[in-house]
Short mmCIF file of C-alpha atoms and ligand atoms in Angstrom, two decimals:
data_model
loop_
_atom_site.label_atom_id
_atom_site.label_comp_id
_atom_site.label_asym_id
_atom_site.label_seq_id
_atom_site.Cartn_x
_atom_site.Cartn_y
_atom_site.Cartn_z
CA LEU A 1 -3.81 -13.19 2.86
CA ALA A 2 -2.52 -12.82 -0.65
CA LEU A 3 -6.05 -13.15 -2.06
CA TRP A 4 -7.38 -10.61 0.35
CA GLU A 5 -4.57 -8.23 -0.57
CA MET A 6 -5.39 -8.79 -4.24
CA ILE A 7 -9.08 -8.09 -3.75
CA LYS A 8 -8.32 -4.92 -1.87
CA PHE A 9 -5.87 -3.83 -4.58
CA PHE A 10 -8.22 -4.31 -7.40
CA ARG A 11 -11.10 -2.41 -5.68
CA ASP A 12 -9.24 0.76 -6.80
CA PRO A 13 -5.88 -0.05 -8.28
CA LEU A 14 -4.89 3.58 -8.88
CA VAL A 15 -5.36 4.47 -5.25
CA SER A 16 -3.75 1.24 -4.08
CA LEU A 17 -0.62 1.90 -6.13
CA GLN A 18 -0.49 5.50 -4.98
CA ARG A 19 -0.69 4.26 -1.35
CA GLN A 20 2.04 1.65 -2.04
CA VAL A 21 4.45 4.36 -3.06
CA ALA A 22 3.50 6.66 -0.22
CA ASN A 23 4.07 3.83 2.29
CA HIS A 24 7.07 2.03 0.82
CA GLY A 25 8.90 4.49 -1.37
CA MET A 26 10.01 4.52 -4.91
CA VAL A 27 10.81 0.78 -5.13
CA SER A 28 8.85 -1.90 -3.33
CA ARG A 29 7.29 -5.30 -3.76
CA LEU A 30 3.62 -5.65 -4.04
CA ASP A 31 2.25 -8.05 -1.30
CA PHE A 32 0.62 -10.41 -3.77
CA THR A 33 1.57 -11.88 -7.06
CA LEU A 34 -0.29 -11.87 -10.43
CA SER A 35 2.25 -13.97 -12.05
CA ARG A 36 3.59 -17.43 -11.37
CA SER A 37 7.06 -16.33 -12.43
CA SER A 38 7.25 -13.73 -9.58
CA PRO A 39 6.15 -15.88 -6.64
CA GLN A 40 7.35 -13.31 -4.13
CA GLY A 41 5.27 -10.44 -5.74
CA ILE A 42 6.02 -8.10 -8.53
CA VAL A 43 8.50 -5.19 -7.88
CA LEU A 44 7.07 -1.76 -8.53
CA ALA A 45 9.80 0.81 -9.37
CA ILE A 46 8.82 4.45 -9.77
CA GLY A 47 10.55 7.53 -11.17
CA PRO A 48 12.94 8.67 -13.88
CA GLU A 49 15.91 6.57 -12.78
CA TYR A 50 14.00 3.28 -12.71
CA ASN A 51 12.18 4.29 -15.94
CA GLN A 52 15.65 4.72 -17.56
CA GLN A 53 17.00 1.44 -16.24
CA VAL A 54 13.95 -0.57 -17.37
CA LEU A 55 13.12 1.18 -20.62
CA SER A 56 16.60 1.73 -22.04
CA ASP A 57 17.73 -1.83 -21.64
CA SER A 58 15.55 -4.08 -23.78
CA LYS A 59 18.08 -6.89 -23.54
CA VAL A 60 17.42 -7.40 -19.85
CA PHE A 61 13.91 -6.15 -19.64
CA HIS A 62 11.69 -8.14 -22.03
CA ALA A 63 8.21 -7.57 -23.29
CA LEU A 64 5.66 -9.90 -21.70
CA SER A 65 4.21 -12.29 -24.29
CA PRO A 66 0.57 -13.20 -24.20
CA SER A 67 -0.19 -16.99 -24.07
CA PRO A 68 -3.10 -17.77 -26.40
CA PRO A 69 -3.73 -21.49 -27.23
CA PRO A 70 -0.59 -22.64 -28.99
CA ASP A 71 -0.56 -23.57 -32.70
CA THR A 72 -3.75 -21.68 -33.40
CA ALA A 73 -4.57 -18.57 -35.38
CA ALA A 74 -4.89 -16.75 -32.01
CA GLN A 75 -1.20 -17.43 -31.39
CA ARG A 76 -0.22 -16.43 -34.96
CA LEU A 77 -1.87 -13.04 -34.46
CA THR A 78 0.60 -12.30 -31.62
CA GLN A 79 3.45 -11.99 -34.18
CA GLY A 80 3.24 -8.19 -33.87
CA VAL A 81 6.30 -6.18 -32.89
CA VAL A 82 5.11 -5.33 -29.37
CA TYR A 83 5.34 -9.02 -28.32
CA LEU A 84 8.73 -9.64 -29.74
CA ASN A 85 12.22 -9.43 -28.13
CA GLY A 86 15.83 -9.37 -29.25
CA GLU A 87 16.89 -9.28 -32.86
CA HIS A 88 13.44 -10.20 -34.17
CA HIS A 89 12.02 -7.21 -32.39
CA ARG A 90 14.70 -4.80 -33.80
CA GLN A 91 14.21 -6.17 -37.29
CA GLN A 92 10.43 -5.76 -37.26
CA ARG A 93 10.68 -2.27 -35.84
CA ARG A 94 13.12 -1.29 -38.64
CA LEU A 95 10.56 -2.36 -41.17
CA ILE A 96 7.67 -0.66 -39.50
CA MET A 97 9.23 2.65 -38.54
CA PRO A 98 9.40 4.14 -42.13
CA ALA A 99 5.58 4.07 -42.34
CA PHE A 100 5.40 6.29 -39.23
CA HIS A 101 8.10 8.92 -40.14
CA LYS A 102 6.86 12.54 -39.93
CA LYS A 103 6.64 12.86 -43.71
CA GLU A 104 4.45 9.73 -44.04
CA VAL A 105 2.34 10.67 -41.06
CA ASP A 106 1.70 14.16 -42.57
CA GLY A 107 0.19 12.36 -45.44
CA TYR A 108 -2.46 10.80 -43.22
CA ALA A 109 -3.81 14.17 -42.12
CA GLU A 110 -6.29 14.39 -44.98
CA ASP A 111 -7.88 11.00 -43.90
CA MET A 112 -7.99 12.17 -40.23
CA ILE A 113 -9.77 15.31 -41.19
CA ALA A 114 -12.27 13.52 -43.38
CA VAL A 115 -13.12 10.98 -40.63
CA THR A 116 -13.47 13.75 -37.99
CA GLN A 117 -15.70 15.73 -40.34
CA GLN A 118 -18.05 12.71 -40.74
CA LEU A 119 -18.32 12.36 -36.92
CA MET A 120 -19.10 16.14 -36.48
CA ASP A 121 -21.76 15.95 -39.19
CA ARG A 122 -23.57 13.16 -37.21
CA TRP A 123 -23.68 15.20 -33.92
CA HIS A 124 -26.15 18.00 -33.18
CA PRO A 125 -26.33 20.52 -30.39
CA GLY A 126 -28.30 19.23 -27.32
CA GLN A 127 -27.34 15.54 -28.00
CA ARG A 128 -26.04 13.59 -25.05
CA VAL A 129 -23.36 11.02 -25.78
CA ASN A 130 -21.03 8.67 -23.93
CA MET A 131 -17.84 10.36 -25.22
CA ILE A 132 -15.57 7.33 -24.82
CA GLU A 133 -17.83 5.45 -27.30
CA GLU A 134 -17.85 8.35 -29.79
CA MET A 135 -14.07 8.76 -29.59
CA THR A 136 -13.60 5.00 -30.02
CA VAL A 137 -15.68 5.05 -33.22
CA LEU A 138 -13.70 8.07 -34.44
CA THR A 139 -10.27 6.64 -33.90
CA MET A 140 -11.37 3.19 -35.27
CA GLY A 141 -12.49 5.03 -38.45
CA ILE A 142 -9.03 6.71 -38.59
CA VAL A 143 -6.99 3.54 -38.14
CA ILE A 144 -9.20 1.51 -40.58
CA LYS A 145 -8.66 4.26 -43.16
CA THR A 146 -4.99 5.03 -42.57
CA LEU A 147 -3.80 1.44 -41.84
CA PHE A 148 -5.89 -0.42 -44.43
CA GLY A 149 -7.28 2.19 -46.81
CA LEU A 150 -10.85 1.11 -45.92
CA GLU A 151 -13.92 3.10 -44.79
CA LEU A 152 -15.34 2.03 -41.49
CA ASP A 153 -18.98 2.50 -42.55
CA LYS A 154 -18.48 0.78 -45.85
CA ASN A 155 -15.96 -1.88 -46.74
CA GLY A 156 -14.04 -1.72 -43.43
CA HIS A 157 -17.08 -2.68 -41.37
CA ALA A 158 -16.62 -6.39 -41.32
CA LEU A 159 -12.89 -6.22 -40.45
CA GLY A 160 -13.54 -3.46 -37.82
CA ASN A 161 -16.05 -5.68 -36.03
CA LEU A 162 -13.85 -8.71 -36.13
CA LEU A 163 -10.94 -6.76 -34.65
CA GLU A 164 -13.18 -5.35 -31.95
CA GLU A 165 -14.42 -8.84 -31.00
CA TRP A 166 -10.82 -10.07 -31.00
CA LEU A 167 -9.76 -7.13 -28.75
CA ALA A 168 -12.60 -7.87 -26.23
CA LEU A 169 -11.73 -11.57 -26.10
CA SER A 170 -8.04 -10.93 -25.83
CA ASN A 171 -8.60 -8.64 -22.88
CA SER A 172 -11.08 -10.96 -21.23
CA ILE A 173 -9.72 -12.53 -18.11
CA LEU A 174 -12.21 -15.40 -18.71
CA ALA A 175 -10.33 -16.36 -21.92
CA ASN A 176 -7.32 -17.21 -19.75
CA VAL A 177 -9.24 -18.89 -16.99
CA VAL A 178 -12.11 -20.96 -18.58
CA PRO A 179 -10.77 -24.23 -20.02
CA GLN A 180 -10.33 -24.01 -23.75
CA ASN A 181 -11.89 -27.37 -24.44
CA LEU A 182 -15.33 -26.34 -23.17
CA PRO A 183 -17.78 -25.50 -26.01
CA TYR A 184 -18.25 -21.73 -26.41
CA SER A 185 -15.27 -21.04 -24.07
CA PRO A 186 -13.90 -17.55 -24.69
CA ALA A 187 -10.57 -19.12 -25.65
CA ARG A 188 -12.29 -21.09 -28.48
CA ARG A 189 -14.12 -18.02 -29.55
CA LEU A 190 -10.81 -16.12 -29.63
CA VAL A 191 -9.32 -18.82 -31.88
CA ALA A 192 -12.41 -18.72 -34.16
CA VAL A 193 -12.34 -14.96 -34.47
CA SER A 194 -8.53 -15.00 -35.07
CA GLU A 195 -9.05 -17.47 -37.96
CA ARG A 196 -11.58 -15.07 -39.57
CA ILE A 197 -9.21 -12.17 -39.11
CA GLU A 198 -6.41 -14.10 -40.70
CA VAL A 199 -8.59 -14.92 -43.72
CA THR A 200 -9.90 -11.34 -44.08
CA VAL A 201 -6.44 -9.71 -43.74
CA ARG A 202 -4.95 -12.26 -46.10
CA GLU A 203 -7.64 -11.44 -48.69
CA LEU A 204 -6.98 -7.74 -48.18
CA LEU A 205 -3.26 -8.19 -48.61
CA ALA A 206 -3.89 -10.02 -51.92
CA GLN A 207 -6.04 -7.11 -53.19
CA LYS A 208 -3.38 -4.68 -52.18
CA ARG A 209 -0.60 -6.53 -53.75
CA ALA A 210 -2.39 -6.15 -57.10
CA GLN A 211 -2.32 -2.33 -56.82
CA LEU A 212 0.60 -1.56 -54.48
CA ASP A 213 1.86 1.42 -56.44
CA GLU A 214 -1.23 3.50 -55.94
CA SER A 215 -1.92 2.71 -52.30
CA ARG A 216 -0.59 5.00 -49.58
CA ASP A 217 -1.93 3.21 -46.44
CA VAL A 218 0.34 1.81 -43.72
CA MET A 219 -0.19 -1.84 -44.75
CA SER A 220 0.75 -1.13 -48.29
CA MET A 221 3.87 0.51 -47.12
CA LEU A 222 4.72 -2.44 -44.86
CA MET A 223 4.37 -4.63 -47.89
CA LYS A 224 6.75 -2.58 -49.91
CA THR A 225 9.49 -1.89 -47.42
CA HIS A 226 12.56 -4.24 -46.97
CA ASP A 227 15.70 -4.35 -44.94
CA GLU A 228 19.18 -3.57 -46.32
CA ASP A 229 19.59 -7.26 -47.05
CA GLY A 230 16.31 -7.39 -48.87
CA THR A 231 14.28 -9.17 -46.13
CA GLN A 232 10.62 -8.34 -46.29
CA MET A 233 7.78 -9.06 -43.79
CA THR A 234 6.25 -12.50 -44.14
CA ASP A 235 2.52 -12.72 -44.56
CA ALA A 236 2.29 -14.06 -40.94
CA GLU A 237 4.14 -10.96 -39.75
CA LEU A 238 2.03 -8.64 -41.87
CA ILE A 239 -1.10 -10.16 -40.38
CA GLY A 240 0.20 -10.01 -36.83
CA ASN A 241 1.33 -6.48 -37.23
CA ALA A 242 -1.92 -5.36 -38.80
CA THR A 243 -3.84 -6.67 -35.78
CA LEU A 244 -1.34 -5.16 -33.36
CA LEU A 245 -1.29 -1.63 -35.01
CA TYR A 246 -5.05 -1.68 -34.96
CA LEU A 247 -5.00 -2.58 -31.29
CA ALA A 248 -2.23 -0.19 -30.41
CA GLY A 249 -3.54 2.62 -32.52
CA HIS A 250 -7.07 3.43 -31.52
CA GLU A 251 -8.11 2.65 -27.96
CA THR A 252 -5.10 4.63 -26.68
CA SER A 253 -5.97 7.75 -28.77
CA ALA A 254 -9.70 7.45 -27.93
CA ASN A 255 -8.99 7.49 -24.21
CA ALA A 256 -6.57 10.33 -24.46
CA LEU A 257 -9.09 12.38 -26.48
CA THR A 258 -11.85 11.71 -24.06
CA TRP A 259 -9.69 12.72 -21.14
CA ALA A 260 -8.67 15.92 -22.88
CA LEU A 261 -12.32 16.79 -23.59
CA PHE A 262 -13.22 16.01 -20.02
CA LEU A 263 -10.41 18.17 -18.62
CA LEU A 264 -11.28 20.99 -20.95
CA SER A 265 -14.98 20.85 -20.00
CA GLN A 266 -13.96 21.11 -16.33
CA HIS A 267 -11.68 24.14 -16.94
CA PRO A 268 -13.77 26.67 -18.81
CA LYS A 269 -11.05 29.27 -18.90
CA VAL A 270 -8.59 26.96 -20.59
CA MET A 271 -11.27 25.86 -22.92
CA ALA A 272 -12.10 29.45 -23.86
CA ASP A 273 -8.39 30.33 -24.38
CA LEU A 274 -7.98 27.25 -26.56
CA VAL A 275 -10.98 28.11 -28.62
CA ASP A 276 -9.53 31.54 -29.16
CA GLU A 277 -6.12 30.19 -30.26
CA VAL A 278 -7.74 27.66 -32.63
CA GLU A 279 -10.20 30.00 -34.18
CA GLY A 280 -7.64 32.80 -34.48
CA GLU A 281 -5.37 30.54 -36.47
CA LEU A 282 -7.80 28.40 -38.46
CA HIS A 283 -10.84 30.69 -39.00
CA GLY A 284 -13.24 27.70 -39.02
CA ASN A 285 -11.27 25.51 -41.40
CA PRO A 286 -9.52 22.24 -40.81
CA PRO A 287 -5.85 22.66 -39.89
CA THR A 288 -2.86 22.41 -42.21
CA ILE A 289 0.33 20.77 -40.91
CA GLU A 290 2.03 24.12 -40.77
CA GLN A 291 -0.81 25.59 -38.76
CA LEU A 292 -0.74 22.73 -36.31
CA SER A 293 2.81 23.58 -35.35
CA ARG A 294 1.75 27.10 -34.32
CA LEU A 295 -1.04 25.91 -31.89
CA LYS A 296 1.05 25.96 -28.73
CA LEU A 297 -1.73 25.88 -26.25
CA LEU A 298 -3.29 22.94 -27.98
CA GLU A 299 -0.04 21.12 -27.64
CA GLY A 300 0.16 22.11 -23.97
CA VAL A 301 -3.43 20.77 -23.38
CA ILE A 302 -2.59 17.41 -24.98
CA ASN A 303 0.71 17.05 -23.15
CA GLU A 304 -1.03 17.85 -19.89
CA ALA A 305 -3.91 15.42 -20.56
CA LEU A 306 -1.31 12.69 -21.31
CA ARG A 307 0.51 13.62 -18.13
CA LEU A 308 -2.48 13.29 -15.90
CA PHE A 309 -4.19 10.43 -17.66
CA PRO A 310 -1.63 8.47 -19.60
CA PRO A 311 -3.66 5.78 -21.40
CA LEU A 312 -0.96 3.28 -20.66
CA SER A 313 -0.44 3.92 -16.94
CA PHE A 314 1.60 0.95 -15.82
CA ILE A 315 3.63 -1.64 -17.78
CA SER A 316 5.42 -4.75 -16.67
CA LYS A 317 8.51 -6.24 -18.08
CA THR A 318 10.02 -9.65 -17.48
CA VAL A 319 13.69 -9.88 -16.67
CA SER A 320 15.65 -12.16 -18.95
CA GLN A 321 18.68 -12.49 -16.71
CA PRO A 322 19.53 -11.69 -13.04
CA VAL A 323 19.44 -8.02 -12.37
CA ARG A 324 19.35 -5.64 -9.37
CA VAL A 325 16.49 -3.11 -9.25
CA GLY A 326 16.85 -0.78 -6.28
CA HIS A 327 17.58 -3.11 -3.42
CA TYR A 328 15.91 -6.23 -5.05
CA ASP A 329 17.85 -8.89 -6.70
CA LEU A 330 15.59 -10.27 -9.42
CA SER A 331 16.15 -13.58 -11.09
CA ALA A 332 15.34 -14.39 -14.74
CA GLY A 333 11.57 -14.72 -15.25
CA GLU A 334 10.53 -12.29 -12.44
CA SER A 335 8.65 -9.18 -13.38
CA VAL A 336 9.04 -5.51 -12.65
CA MET A 337 6.37 -2.84 -13.11
CA ILE A 338 6.98 0.86 -13.88
CA SER A 339 4.38 3.51 -13.94
CA HIS A 340 3.70 6.43 -16.28
CA PHE A 341 0.81 7.56 -14.11
CA LEU A 342 2.89 7.67 -10.86
CA THR A 343 5.90 9.21 -12.52
CA HIS A 344 3.78 12.00 -14.01
CA ARG A 345 2.50 12.82 -10.44
CA LEU A 346 5.80 13.27 -8.74
CA PRO A 347 5.76 16.82 -7.32
CA ASP A 348 9.45 17.31 -7.76
CA LEU A 349 9.00 16.98 -11.53
CA TYR A 350 5.53 18.57 -11.83
CA PRO A 351 4.70 21.01 -9.01
CA GLN A 352 1.05 20.82 -8.02
CA PRO A 353 0.86 17.51 -9.90
CA ASN A 354 -2.91 16.99 -9.63
CA ARG A 355 -3.70 20.26 -11.30
CA PHE A 356 -4.49 20.59 -14.96
CA MET A 357 -2.19 23.40 -16.06
CA PRO A 358 -1.42 23.25 -19.79
CA GLU A 359 0.59 26.52 -19.52
CA ARG A 360 3.28 24.64 -17.51
CA TRP A 361 4.36 23.27 -20.90
CA PHE A 362 5.57 26.68 -22.01
CA SER A 363 8.31 26.60 -19.40
CA ILE A 364 9.19 22.91 -18.77
CA ASP A 365 11.12 20.47 -20.84
CA PRO A 366 11.21 17.13 -19.01
CA SER A 367 13.69 14.47 -19.97
CA PRO A 368 12.62 11.40 -21.99
CA TYR A 369 12.38 9.40 -18.73
CA GLU A 370 10.46 12.05 -16.71
CA TYR A 371 7.60 12.25 -19.26
CA ILE A 372 6.75 8.90 -20.68
CA PRO A 373 3.25 8.81 -22.18
CA PHE A 374 4.68 7.13 -25.22
CA SER A 375 7.37 5.26 -23.27
CA ALA A 376 11.05 5.72 -24.10
CA GLY A 377 14.13 3.93 -25.36
CA PRO A 378 14.26 1.16 -27.89
CA ARG A 379 10.55 0.34 -27.54
CA ARG A 380 9.14 3.74 -27.56
CA CYS A 381 5.71 4.00 -29.17
CA ILE A 382 6.05 3.83 -32.96
CA GLY A 383 2.80 5.72 -33.43
CA ALA A 384 3.64 8.77 -31.20
CA THR A 385 3.87 11.24 -34.10
CA PHE A 386 0.75 9.76 -35.59
CA ALA A 387 -1.15 10.02 -32.30
CA MET A 388 -0.05 13.53 -31.52
CA MET A 389 -1.11 14.72 -34.91
CA GLU A 390 -4.41 12.89 -34.71
CA MET A 391 -5.26 14.37 -31.32
CA LYS A 392 -4.39 17.87 -32.50
CA ILE A 393 -6.47 17.61 -35.68
CA VAL A 394 -9.48 16.17 -33.83
CA LEU A 395 -9.51 18.67 -31.01
CA ALA A 396 -8.90 21.66 -33.29
CA MET A 397 -11.86 20.60 -35.49
CA LEU A 398 -14.27 19.67 -32.71
CA LEU A 399 -13.73 22.85 -30.77
CA GLN A 400 -14.37 25.05 -33.77
CA ARG A 401 -17.89 23.56 -34.12
CA TYR A 402 -19.01 22.43 -30.66
CA ARG A 403 -18.63 22.90 -26.92
CA PHE A 404 -18.68 19.99 -24.50
CA LEU A 405 -20.38 19.93 -21.07
CA VAL A 406 -19.97 16.94 -18.73
CA ILE A 407 -23.52 16.43 -17.55
CA ARG A 408 -24.38 17.48 -14.00
CA ASN A 409 -23.72 14.93 -11.35
CA ALA A 410 -22.18 12.52 -13.83
CA GLN A 411 -20.37 9.64 -12.17
CA VAL A 412 -16.86 9.76 -13.69
CA GLN A 413 -14.96 6.78 -12.52
CA ALA A 414 -11.38 6.30 -13.75
CA SER A 415 -10.41 2.63 -13.81
CA PHE A 416 -7.52 0.77 -15.16
CA LEU A 417 -7.23 -2.78 -16.19
CA PHE A 418 -5.11 -2.55 -19.33
CA LEU A 419 -5.82 1.12 -20.18
CA LEU A 420 -6.62 4.07 -17.93
CA ARG A 421 -10.21 4.88 -18.89
CA ALA A 422 -13.57 5.97 -17.76
CA ARG A 423 -16.25 3.57 -18.93
CA GLN A 424 -18.79 6.37 -18.98
CA MET A 425 -18.18 9.97 -19.92
CA PRO A 426 -21.61 11.50 -20.31
CA ILE A 427 -21.24 14.71 -22.23
CA GLU A 428 -23.76 17.11 -23.77
CA ILE A 429 -22.65 18.47 -27.13
CA GLN A 430 -23.43 22.18 -27.34
CA ALA A 431 -23.26 24.63 -30.21
CA ALA A 432 -20.14 26.82 -30.50
CA GLY A 433 -20.84 30.32 -29.22
CA GLN A 434 -22.55 29.07 -25.99
CA PRO A 435 -20.79 30.51 -22.94
CA VAL A 436 -18.47 27.81 -21.51
CA ARG A 437 -19.61 26.56 -18.13
CA ARG A 438 -19.15 23.47 -16.05
CA GLU A 439 -21.22 21.34 -13.75
CA ALA A 440 -20.41 19.44 -10.60
CA ILE A 441 -19.58 15.82 -11.01
CA ARG A 442 -19.02 12.82 -8.87
CA GLY A 443 -16.84 9.67 -8.88
CA ASN A 444 -13.24 8.82 -7.94
CA ILE A 445 -12.10 11.36 -10.56
CA VAL A 446 -12.41 14.05 -7.95
CA ASN A 447 -9.49 12.51 -6.07
CA LEU A 448 -7.38 12.25 -9.18
CA VAL A 449 -7.46 15.76 -10.48
CA GLU A 450 -8.08 19.07 -8.63
CA LEU A 451 -11.20 20.60 -10.05
CA THR A 452 -11.13 24.02 -8.45
C1 HEM B 1 -2.33 8.51 -27.36
C2 HEM B 1 -1.98 7.40 -28.05
C3 HEM B 1 -0.95 6.45 -27.72
C4 HEM B 1 -0.29 6.20 -26.58
C5 HEM B 1 -0.48 6.90 -25.24
C6 HEM B 1 0.63 5.13 -26.85
C7 HEM B 1 1.49 4.67 -25.90
C8 HEM B 1 2.39 3.63 -26.06
C9 HEM B 1 3.27 3.07 -25.13
C10 HEM B 1 3.43 3.56 -23.64
C11 HEM B 1 4.01 2.08 -25.66
C12 HEM B 1 5.05 1.19 -24.99
C13 HEM B 1 4.42 -0.11 -24.51
C14 HEM B 1 5.39 -1.08 -23.80
O1 HEM B 1 6.49 -0.89 -23.66
O2 HEM B 1 4.70 -2.06 -23.35
C15 HEM B 1 3.59 2.02 -27.06
C16 HEM B 1 4.01 1.06 -27.89
C17 HEM B 1 3.63 0.96 -29.27
N1 HEM B 1 2.66 1.77 -29.88
FE1 HEM B 1 1.68 3.40 -29.05
N2 HEM B 1 0.51 4.75 -28.15
C18 HEM B 1 -0.46 5.54 -28.77
C19 HEM B 1 -0.78 5.52 -30.04
C20 HEM B 1 -0.30 4.65 -30.99
C21 HEM B 1 -0.71 4.64 -32.38
C22 HEM B 1 -1.62 5.58 -33.07
C23 HEM B 1 0.02 3.62 -32.97
C24 HEM B 1 0.05 3.16 -34.35
C25 HEM B 1 -0.91 3.34 -35.31
C26 HEM B 1 0.86 2.94 -31.93
C27 HEM B 1 1.70 1.87 -32.13
C28 HEM B 1 2.55 1.39 -31.17
C29 HEM B 1 3.46 0.23 -31.41
C30 HEM B 1 3.57 -0.56 -32.72
C31 HEM B 1 4.07 -0.04 -30.16
C32 HEM B 1 5.17 -1.11 -29.93
C33 HEM B 1 6.55 -0.72 -30.01
C34 HEM B 1 7.59 -1.69 -29.73
O3 HEM B 1 7.34 -2.63 -28.96
O4 HEM B 1 8.70 -1.60 -30.16
N3 HEM B 1 0.65 3.60 -30.78
N4 HEM B 1 2.58 2.90 -27.30
#
């Protein structure tokens, strides 16, 4: 029965979870378990109150740690802040945060503009692309440049490829299932790739150490900062955080940008208004920081895209001590899942929740636990300011030069495993100045957003 429930669930997890809430209310147990530590099934808790309980108390609700083969490079790469708990987490966060303060992030704008310009120069009107791939290359270029000070198409190529391979293997279910001692098993390949990443990042750190004063990238900053008591990051922590920041910093933004372009292409009126706003303010130029703060519709569009399609749609936490969630008494080791996606679709918080209405952001101001694309509390996304600026710059630049049309009858299928994404987003790039129109599309997407 549990297996059957699980198969049914994974045929369309988004619909299954929506149904779970409709049938069982804001807090319930799933009928099957994905984790040995929650033999009775994971508890799903939805809405601002549960978000607050789970996200504000990082002592009780712990981050899940991955379990790569022990004592290997693969395990050492999981030294990044997102996997840590307790004092070690707080200490690493203190060391990382300064590199992501507004002032520092403003300094990355120039790199973001340059990388976006390169992408736009490669495109031409009439070209058909899979937008998720294009946005992934773009955001990879941006993190490789801002994190490491490298150029993706020059010296950053090798590291970019290694990290992509690592990401694919880390997300591979097979890596956790196929025994590690088989030759060519994914787990073995993960260890081998991790070793090469360790060597490459270690070399990069050595080069940076020689010229730390001139460098402004995130890794150089992490190498310079220290705690009040003088503690600095160890090399192992630097390598772990470099890998983690790469992982956390580009696929999320790539998906958010793809969803924003999709939504705009399906809402020609909003697209036209946004183009007017952007052109009126920027007159064909890349934005300055000051100008970005005046683009209110652009901000509404991004907020609304992140509301409807939050790249991280569900997260689970493990409880470290007995705790009551709703009417469930959980013991240490059990898991609880909260949902950004389902919270953002609650009609009490967002009337007509399935409609894309950027203008709603002119009059609403949700609390930190009602709107959680970047999570909230002591583990809130460190890169939120970075990501918001990146998305604004990219959209403001793309829309001044091109229009985007989702191709007629395209199958747009939202799926989520780790991130909420569409594998295919077939888009035709059109010259600016073309009248904005939209075509009919297919796929489960038509159930997830009203395309009237
Ligand atoms: C649209 C883009 C992004 C979204 C939607 C997003 C969302 C999130 C969310 C929901 C979390 C909490 C995860 C959890 O509790 O398990 C998180 C954590 C984190 N994010 Fe982001 N993120 C984005 C971009 C970025 C960028 C660009 C960076 C850095 C370059 C970044 C770095 C981090 C880090 C380091 C954490 C871990 C914080 C901690 O555990 O204390 N993120 N992000």
